[in-house]
PDB file of C-alpha atoms in Angstrom:
ATOM      1  CA  ILE A   1      -0.036   0.462  -0.167  1.00 52.00           C
ATOM      2  CA  LEU A   2       1.456   3.121  -1.057  1.00 60.00           C
ATOM      3  CA  ASN A   3      -0.988   5.174   0.099  1.00 87.00           C
ATOM      4  CA  VAL A   4      -3.395   6.192   3.202  1.00 95.00           C
ATOM      5  CA  GLU A   5      -7.499   4.201   2.044  1.00 96.00           C
ATOM      6  CA  GLN A   6     -10.197   4.345   4.024  1.00 97.00           C
ATOM      7  CA  SER A   7     -13.218   2.246   3.461  1.00 97.00           C
ATOM      8  CA  PRO A   8     -15.898   2.568   3.084  1.00 97.00           C
ATOM      9  CA  GLN A   9     -16.763   6.053   1.345  1.00 96.00           C
ATOM     10  CA  SER A  10     -19.993   7.085   2.842  1.00 96.00           C
ATOM     11  CA  LEU A  11     -21.728   4.956   5.265  1.00 96.00           C
ATOM     12  CA  HIS A  12     -25.547   5.137   5.934  1.00 97.00           C
ATOM     13  CA  VAL A  13     -26.780   3.776   9.988  1.00 97.00           C
ATOM     14  CA  GLN A  14     -29.675   3.635  11.563  1.00 97.00           C
ATOM     15  CA  GLU A  15     -29.419   5.770  15.087  1.00 97.00           C
ATOM     16  CA  GLY A  16     -28.414   2.730  17.417  1.00 97.00           C
ATOM     17  CA  ASP A  17     -26.046   0.616  15.122  1.00 97.00           C
ATOM     18  CA  SER A  18     -22.236  -0.453  15.705  1.00 96.00           C
ATOM     19  CA  THR A  19     -19.911   0.366  12.967  1.00 96.00           C
ATOM     20  CA  ASN A  20     -17.058   0.364  12.390  1.00 95.00           C
ATOM     21  CA  PHE A  21     -14.374   1.653   9.734  1.00 95.00           C
ATOM     22  CA  THR A  22     -10.997   1.051   7.894  1.00 97.00           C
ATOM     23  CA  CYS A  23      -8.125   3.019   6.986  1.00 97.00           C
ATOM     24  CA  SER A  24      -4.730   0.948   5.694  1.00 96.00           C
ATOM     25  CA  PHE A  25      -2.090   2.551   5.455  1.00 94.00           C
ATOM     26  CA  PRO A  26       1.726   1.790   4.373  1.00 89.00           C
ATOM     27  CA  SER A  27       3.718  -0.695   6.694  1.00 83.00           C
ATOM     28  CA  SER A  28       7.533   0.771   6.258  1.00 80.00           C
ATOM     29  CA  ASN A  29       8.372   4.409   7.565  1.00 77.00           C
ATOM     30  CA  PHE A  30       5.787   4.265  10.156  1.00 81.00           C
ATOM     31  CA  TYR A  31       5.899   6.328  13.159  1.00 83.00           C
ATOM     32  CA  ALA A  32       2.257   7.449  13.982  1.00 89.00           C
ATOM     33  CA  LEU A  33      -1.495   7.986  13.483  1.00 94.00           C
ATOM     34  CA  HIS A  34      -4.088   9.709  13.515  1.00 95.00           C
ATOM     35  CA  TRP A  35      -7.996   9.510  13.702  1.00 97.00           C
ATOM     36  CA  TYR A  36      -9.981  13.009  12.836  1.00 97.00           C
ATOM     37  CA  ARG A  37     -13.729  13.403  13.343  1.00 97.00           C
ATOM     38  CA  TRP A  38     -15.157  16.489  10.554  1.00 97.00           C
ATOM     39  CA  GLU A  39     -18.221  18.139  10.761  1.00 95.00           C
ATOM     40  CA  THR A  40     -19.282  19.971   8.072  1.00 90.00           C
ATOM     41  CA  ALA A  41     -18.049  23.438   7.877  1.00 89.00           C
ATOM     42  CA  LYS A  42     -16.223  22.684  11.086  1.00 93.00           C
ATOM     43  CA  SER A  43     -12.452  22.279  11.874  1.00 95.00           C
ATOM     44  CA  PRO A  44     -12.062  19.066  11.822  1.00 96.00           C
ATOM     45  CA  GLU A  45     -11.229  17.427  15.402  1.00 96.00           C
ATOM     46  CA  ALA A  46      -8.660  15.691  17.017  1.00 95.00           C
ATOM     47  CA  LEU A  47     -10.073  11.904  17.342  1.00 96.00           C
ATOM     48  CA  PHE A  48      -6.809   9.779  18.600  1.00 95.00           C
ATOM     49  CA  VAL A  49      -3.104   9.369  17.993  1.00 93.00           C
ATOM     50  CA  MET A  50      -1.348   6.201  18.263  1.00 93.00           C
ATOM     51  CA  THR A  51       1.749   5.038  17.584  1.00 89.00           C
ATOM     52  CA  LEU A  52       2.664   1.244  19.091  1.00 90.00           C
ATOM     53  CA  ASN A  53       1.255  -1.855  17.062  1.00 92.00           C
ATOM     54  CA  GLY A  54      -1.529  -3.013  19.631  1.00 92.00           C
ATOM     55  CA  ASP A  55      -2.858   0.431  20.585  1.00 92.00           C
ATOM     56  CA  GLU A  56      -5.943   0.406  21.891  1.00 96.00           C
ATOM     57  CA  LYS A  57      -7.686   3.692  22.503  1.00 96.00           C
ATOM     58  CA  LYS A  58     -11.104   5.241  23.639  1.00 97.00           C
ATOM     59  CA  LYS A  59     -13.729   8.375  23.722  1.00 95.00           C
ATOM     60  CA  GLY A  60     -16.809   7.693  24.884  1.00 95.00           C
ATOM     61  CA  ARG A  61     -18.515   5.564  22.812  1.00 97.00           C
ATOM     62  CA  ILE A  62     -15.911   5.694  19.848  1.00 97.00           C
ATOM     63  CA  SER A  63     -12.113   3.500  19.935  1.00 98.00           C
ATOM     64  CA  ALA A  64      -9.625   2.404  17.577  1.00 98.00           C
ATOM     65  CA  THR A  65      -6.722  -0.386  17.622  1.00 98.00           C
ATOM     66  CA  LEU A  66      -3.492  -0.003  15.584  1.00 97.00           C
ATOM     67  CA  ASN A  67      -1.769  -2.887  13.055  1.00 96.00           C
ATOM     68  CA  THR A  68       1.049  -0.963  12.481  1.00 93.00           C
ATOM     69  CA  LYS A  69       2.451  -5.024  10.692  1.00 92.00           C
ATOM     70  CA  GLU A  70       0.090  -5.254   8.481  1.00 93.00           C
ATOM     71  CA  GLY A  71      -0.523  -1.476   8.195  1.00 93.00           C
ATOM     72  CA  TYR A  72      -4.480  -0.873   9.373  1.00 95.00           C
ATOM     73  CA  SER A  73      -6.444   0.560  11.746  1.00 97.00           C
ATOM     74  CA  TYR A  74      -9.883  -0.011  12.821  1.00 98.00           C
ATOM     75  CA  LEU A  75     -12.911   2.692  14.256  1.00 98.00           C
ATOM     76  CA  TYR A  76     -15.445   1.513  16.417  1.00 97.00           C
ATOM     77  CA  ILE A  77     -18.277   3.176  17.074  1.00 98.00           C
ATOM     78  CA  LYS A  78     -21.013   2.236  19.642  1.00 97.00           C
ATOM     79  CA  GLY A  79     -24.801   2.837  19.534  1.00 97.00           C
ATOM     80  CA  SER A  80     -24.203   5.961  16.913  1.00 97.00           C
ATOM     81  CA  GLN A  81     -26.345   8.958  17.646  1.00 97.00           C
ATOM     82  CA  PRO A  82     -27.394  11.534  14.592  1.00 96.00           C
ATOM     83  CA  GLU A  83     -24.278  13.730  15.922  1.00 96.00           C
ATOM     84  CA  ASP A  84     -22.069  11.472  15.233  1.00 97.00           C
ATOM     85  CA  SER A  85     -23.153  11.751  11.588  1.00 97.00           C
ATOM     86  CA  ALA A  86     -19.657  13.567  10.152  1.00 97.00           C
ATOM     87  CA  THR A  87     -16.238  12.586   8.259  1.00 97.00           C
ATOM     88  CA  TYR A  88     -14.196  10.611   9.694  1.00 98.00           C
ATOM     89  CA  LEU A  89     -10.387  10.630   8.629  1.00 98.00           C
ATOM     90  CA  CYS A  90      -7.271   8.023   9.179  1.00 97.00           C
ATOM     91  CA  ALA A  91      -4.112  10.063   8.978  1.00 95.00           C
ATOM     92  CA  HIS A  92      -0.354   8.281   8.129  1.00 92.00           C
ATOM     93  CA  ASP A  93       2.076  10.918  10.498  1.00 86.00           C
ATOM     94  CA  GLN A  94       6.144   9.996   8.822  1.00 75.00           C
ATOM     95  CA  MET A  95       7.849  12.768  10.771  1.00 61.00           C
ATOM     96  CA  ASN A  96      10.156  14.713   9.224  1.00 56.00           C
ATOM     97  CA  ASN A  97      13.574  15.283  10.253  1.00 57.00           C
ATOM     98  CA  ASN A  98      13.779  19.260  10.680  1.00 54.00           C
ATOM     99  CA  ALA A  99      10.805  18.823  12.780  1.00 58.00           C
ATOM    100  CA  GLY A 100       7.049  19.311  11.966  1.00 64.00           C
ATOM    101  CA  ASN A 101       4.421  16.427  11.512  1.00 73.00           C
ATOM    102  CA  MET A 102       3.738  14.767   7.681  1.00 81.00           C
ATOM    103  CA  LEU A 103      -0.114  13.818   7.368  1.00 88.00           C
ATOM    104  CA  THR A 104      -0.532  11.885   4.933  1.00 91.00           C
ATOM    105  CA  PHE A 105      -4.510  11.938   4.274  1.00 95.00           C
ATOM    106  CA  GLY A 106      -7.173   9.400   3.457  1.00 96.00           C
ATOM    107  CA  GLY A 107     -10.108  10.107   1.336  1.00 96.00           C
ATOM    108  CA  GLY A 108     -12.205   9.802   4.673  1.00 97.00           C
ATOM    109  CA  THR A 109     -15.596   7.770   5.252  1.00 97.00           C
ATOM    110  CA  ARG A 110     -18.545   9.629   5.248  1.00 97.00           C
ATOM    111  CA  LEU A 111     -20.993   8.530   8.681  1.00 98.00           C
ATOM    112  CA  MET A 112     -24.791   9.601   8.335  1.00 97.00           C
ATOM    113  CA  VAL A 113     -26.425   9.047  11.206  1.00 97.00           C
ATOM    114  CA  LYS A 114     -30.014   7.924  10.219  1.00 96.00           C
ATOM    115  CA  PRO A 115     -32.871   8.667  13.415  1.00 94.00           C
TER     116      PRO A 115
ATOM    117  CA  GLU B   1     -13.048  25.779  19.305  1.00 73.00           C
ATOM    118  CA  THR B   2      -9.588  25.044  18.167  1.00 77.00           C
ATOM    119  CA  GLY B   3      -7.375  27.654  19.137  1.00 94.00           C
ATOM    120  CA  VAL B   4      -6.585  27.733  15.065  1.00 97.00           C
ATOM    121  CA  THR B   5      -8.866  31.036  13.320  1.00 97.00           C
ATOM    122  CA  GLN B   6      -8.912  31.426   9.830  1.00 97.00           C
ATOM    123  CA  THR B   7      -9.512  34.699   7.583  1.00 97.00           C
ATOM    124  CA  PRO B   8     -12.216  35.262   5.274  1.00 97.00           C
ATOM    125  CA  ARG B   9     -13.792  32.177   5.740  1.00 96.00           C
ATOM    126  CA  HIS B  10     -15.126  32.459   2.236  1.00 97.00           C
ATOM    127  CA  LEU B  11     -13.413  34.230  -0.352  1.00 96.00           C
ATOM    128  CA  VAL B  12     -14.211  34.992  -4.165  1.00 95.00           C
ATOM    129  CA  MET B  13     -11.188  35.852  -6.902  1.00 92.00           C
ATOM    130  CA  GLY B  14     -10.553  36.687 -10.397  1.00 90.00           C
ATOM    131  CA  MET B  15      -7.396  34.637 -11.756  1.00 88.00           C
ATOM    132  CA  THR B  16      -5.322  38.298 -12.314  1.00 87.00           C
ATOM    133  CA  ASN B  17      -6.455  39.383  -8.640  1.00 88.00           C
ATOM    134  CA  LYS B  18      -3.687  38.702  -5.263  1.00 93.00           C
ATOM    135  CA  LYS B  19      -5.459  37.635  -2.825  1.00 95.00           C
ATOM    136  CA  SER B  20      -4.150  36.719   0.962  1.00 97.00           C
ATOM    137  CA  LEU B  21      -5.615  33.510   3.324  1.00 98.00           C
ATOM    138  CA  LYS B  22      -4.456  34.204   7.229  1.00 98.00           C
ATOM    139  CA  CYS B  23      -3.743  32.088   9.816  1.00 98.00           C
ATOM    140  CA  GLU B  24      -3.287  32.870  13.726  1.00 98.00           C
ATOM    141  CA  GLN B  25      -3.391  30.115  16.255  1.00 97.00           C
ATOM    142  CA  HIS B  26      -3.598  30.881  19.963  1.00 95.00           C
ATOM    143  CA  LEU B  27      -2.343  27.511  21.091  1.00 94.00           C
ATOM    144  CA  GLY B  28       2.352  28.631  22.216  1.00 93.00           C
ATOM    145  CA  HIS B  29       2.363  26.265  19.265  1.00 92.00           C
ATOM    146  CA  ASN B  30       5.401  26.236  17.187  1.00 89.00           C
ATOM    147  CA  ALA B  31       4.573  24.597  14.038  1.00 90.00           C
ATOM    148  CA  MET B  32       2.047  25.880  11.640  1.00 93.00           C
ATOM    149  CA  TYR B  33       1.254  24.209   8.099  1.00 94.00           C
ATOM    150  CA  TRP B  34      -1.576  24.629   4.981  1.00 96.00           C
ATOM    151  CA  TYR B  35      -3.315  21.846   3.680  1.00 96.00           C
ATOM    152  CA  LYS B  36      -5.632  21.940   0.407  1.00 96.00           C
ATOM    153  CA  GLN B  37      -8.599  20.025   0.009  1.00 95.00           C
ATOM    154  CA  SER B  38     -10.273  20.030  -3.900  1.00 94.00           C
ATOM    155  CA  ALA B  39     -13.496  18.346  -4.497  1.00 90.00           C
ATOM    156  CA  LYS B  40     -13.297  14.993  -3.760  1.00 86.00           C
ATOM    157  CA  LYS B  41     -10.730  14.639  -2.746  1.00 92.00           C
ATOM    158  CA  PRO B  42      -7.631  13.857  -0.016  1.00 94.00           C
ATOM    159  CA  LEU B  43      -6.813  16.440   2.535  1.00 95.00           C
ATOM    160  CA  GLU B  44      -3.341  17.934   0.732  1.00 93.00           C
ATOM    161  CA  LEU B  45      -0.215  19.464   2.994  1.00 92.00           C
ATOM    162  CA  MET B  46       1.017  21.761   0.914  1.00 93.00           C
ATOM    163  CA  PHE B  47       3.610  23.584   3.529  1.00 92.00           C
ATOM    164  CA  VAL B  48       5.148  23.304   6.868  1.00 90.00           C
ATOM    165  CA  TYR B  49       6.107  25.612   9.041  1.00 90.00           C
ATOM    166  CA  SER B  50       8.354  24.874  12.065  1.00 84.00           C
ATOM    167  CA  LEU B  51       9.983  27.668  13.797  1.00 78.00           C
ATOM    168  CA  GLU B  52       8.845  30.042  11.659  1.00 79.00           C
ATOM    169  CA  GLU B  53      11.241  28.311   8.697  1.00 81.00           C
ATOM    170  CA  ARG B  54       9.287  26.791   6.104  1.00 82.00           C
ATOM    171  CA  VAL B  55      10.191  22.548   6.126  1.00 77.00           C
ATOM    172  CA  GLU B  56       8.713  21.491   3.553  1.00 73.00           C
ATOM    173  CA  ASN B  57       7.035  22.128   0.131  1.00 74.00           C
ATOM    174  CA  ASN B  58       5.496  19.227  -0.952  1.00 73.00           C
ATOM    175  CA  SER B  59       5.682  20.918  -4.914  1.00 85.00           C
ATOM    176  CA  VAL B  60       3.349  23.589  -4.594  1.00 92.00           C
ATOM    177  CA  PRO B  61       3.129  26.277  -7.983  1.00 92.00           C
ATOM    178  CA  SER B  62       4.461  29.381  -6.652  1.00 92.00           C
ATOM    179  CA  ARG B  63       1.439  30.786  -7.562  1.00 94.00           C
ATOM    180  CA  PHE B  64       1.057  29.939  -3.952  1.00 95.00           C
ATOM    181  CA  SER B  65       3.216  31.879  -1.491  1.00 94.00           C
ATOM    182  CA  PRO B  66       3.391  30.578   2.582  1.00 95.00           C
ATOM    183  CA  GLU B  67       4.585  33.501   5.155  1.00 95.00           C
ATOM    184  CA  CYS B  68       5.023  32.990   8.432  1.00 94.00           C
ATOM    185  CA  PRO B  69       6.414  36.138  10.665  1.00 94.00           C
ATOM    186  CA  ASN B  70       6.248  34.183  13.709  1.00 93.00           C
ATOM    187  CA  SER B  71       4.994  31.293  15.040  1.00 90.00           C
ATOM    188  CA  SER B  72       1.477  32.292  15.894  1.00 95.00           C
ATOM    189  CA  HIS B  73       0.698  33.923  12.339  1.00 97.00           C
ATOM    190  CA  LEU B  74       0.850  32.203   8.420  1.00 97.00           C
ATOM    191  CA  PHE B  75      -0.502  33.555   5.894  1.00 97.00           C
ATOM    192  CA  LEU B  76      -1.135  31.889   2.395  1.00 97.00           C
ATOM    193  CA  HIS B  77      -0.677  34.829  -0.467  1.00 97.00           C
ATOM    194  CA  LEU B  78      -2.362  34.316  -3.954  1.00 96.00           C
ATOM    195  CA  HIS B  79      -1.579  35.823  -7.025  1.00 93.00           C
ATOM    196  CA  THR B  80      -2.903  35.334 -10.961  1.00 93.00           C
ATOM    197  CA  LEU B  81      -4.683  31.322  -9.139  1.00 93.00           C
ATOM    198  CA  GLN B  82      -6.368  29.242 -12.001  1.00 94.00           C
ATOM    199  CA  PRO B  83     -10.097  28.143 -11.650  1.00 94.00           C
ATOM    200  CA  GLU B  84      -8.357  24.197 -10.483  1.00 94.00           C
ATOM    201  CA  ASP B  85      -7.240  26.100  -7.375  1.00 96.00           C
ATOM    202  CA  SER B  86     -10.820  26.591  -5.934  1.00 96.00           C
ATOM    203  CA  ALA B  87     -10.888  24.337  -2.821  1.00 97.00           C
ATOM    204  CA  LEU B  88     -11.159  24.719   0.974  1.00 97.00           C
ATOM    205  CA  TYR B  89      -8.014  25.636   2.657  1.00 98.00           C
ATOM    206  CA  LEU B  90      -6.925  24.615   6.233  1.00 98.00           C
ATOM    207  CA  CYS B  91      -4.678  25.960   8.774  1.00 97.00           C
ATOM    208  CA  ALA B  92      -2.879  23.829  11.013  1.00 96.00           C
ATOM    209  CA  SER B  93      -0.675  24.284  13.943  1.00 94.00           C
ATOM    210  CA  SER B  94       1.167  21.723  15.992  1.00 91.00           C
ATOM    211  CA  GLN B  95       3.729  20.961  18.952  1.00 86.00           C
ATOM    212  CA  ALA B  96       6.132  19.288  17.157  1.00 69.00           C
ATOM    213  CA  LEU B  97       9.226  19.272  18.571  1.00 60.00           C
ATOM    214  CA  VAL B  98      11.548  16.174  18.142  1.00 57.00           C
ATOM    215  CA  TRP B  99       9.350  13.041  17.758  1.00 58.00           C
ATOM    216  CA  SER B 100       6.059  12.912  15.464  1.00 56.00           C
ATOM    217  CA  GLY B 101       2.441  11.824  16.765  1.00 66.00           C
ATOM    218  CA  ASP B 102       2.046  14.970  17.759  1.00 81.00           C
ATOM    219  CA  THR B 103      -1.796  16.453  17.493  1.00 89.00           C
ATOM    220  CA  GLN B 104      -2.011  18.487  14.519  1.00 92.00           C
ATOM    221  CA  TYR B 105      -4.845  21.312  15.496  1.00 95.00           C
ATOM    222  CA  PHE B 106      -6.971  22.353  12.270  1.00 97.00           C
ATOM    223  CA  GLY B 107      -8.762  26.362  11.864  1.00 97.00           C
ATOM    224  CA  PRO B 108     -12.374  25.999  10.363  1.00 95.00           C
ATOM    225  CA  GLY B 109     -10.639  27.081   6.672  1.00 96.00           C
ATOM    226  CA  THR B 110     -11.166  29.059   4.021  1.00 97.00           C
ATOM    227  CA  ARG B 111     -13.667  28.111   0.316  1.00 97.00           C
ATOM    228  CA  LEU B 112     -11.872  29.838  -1.957  1.00 97.00           C
ATOM    229  CA  THR B 113     -13.110  30.382  -5.410  1.00 96.00           C
ATOM    230  CA  VAL B 114     -11.482  31.379  -8.145  1.00 95.00           C
ATOM    231  CA  LEU B 115     -13.357  32.431 -11.524  1.00 92.00           C
TER     232      LEU B 115
END
């Protein structure tokens, strides 16, 4: 995998459903994997930064796992609510030797939760 | 709010105009970034500044000219743009010093339309 890929591109679920998305990234030169939540007309909001193989992070009903050896991360949402409707972005972090994060973003998964 | 502001939020300009986008961060960070999101494409890194020095320029055309006068402010000067430059331009900042994995905080973006 040369680029960061996310699937599915979009997802419609009913309120209360649990769902998950996939982020695939190059497994070489890995430093960190970021997840962001982006609501329309707002700023992307950081959810998780994951650095270690096997990492699991949780924030309320949202959790994420990381497999750096095979180059994928899953984002899970338990009991989806309409306010979870947003685009979820992942980004592969390759550190620049001069400092600063070099993020390569996937195309995002657009989640729509119907009441 | 994320602590990163951008002005203007919307901009319409002709191909012969010169305009500037402004970004300001109130987080005490030392790295700032410009991203571009074109329709149906992932967020794409344009420029990285760390400690007010440009550390990355991702092969961006010279009609885009960044300026970072201090660690809190970042500008993107635009001149003789093309209609295909119409996009959402996002600014971000982070406390990136030595290691990667630092969270980037995004502004709300400037929606640019080039006529």
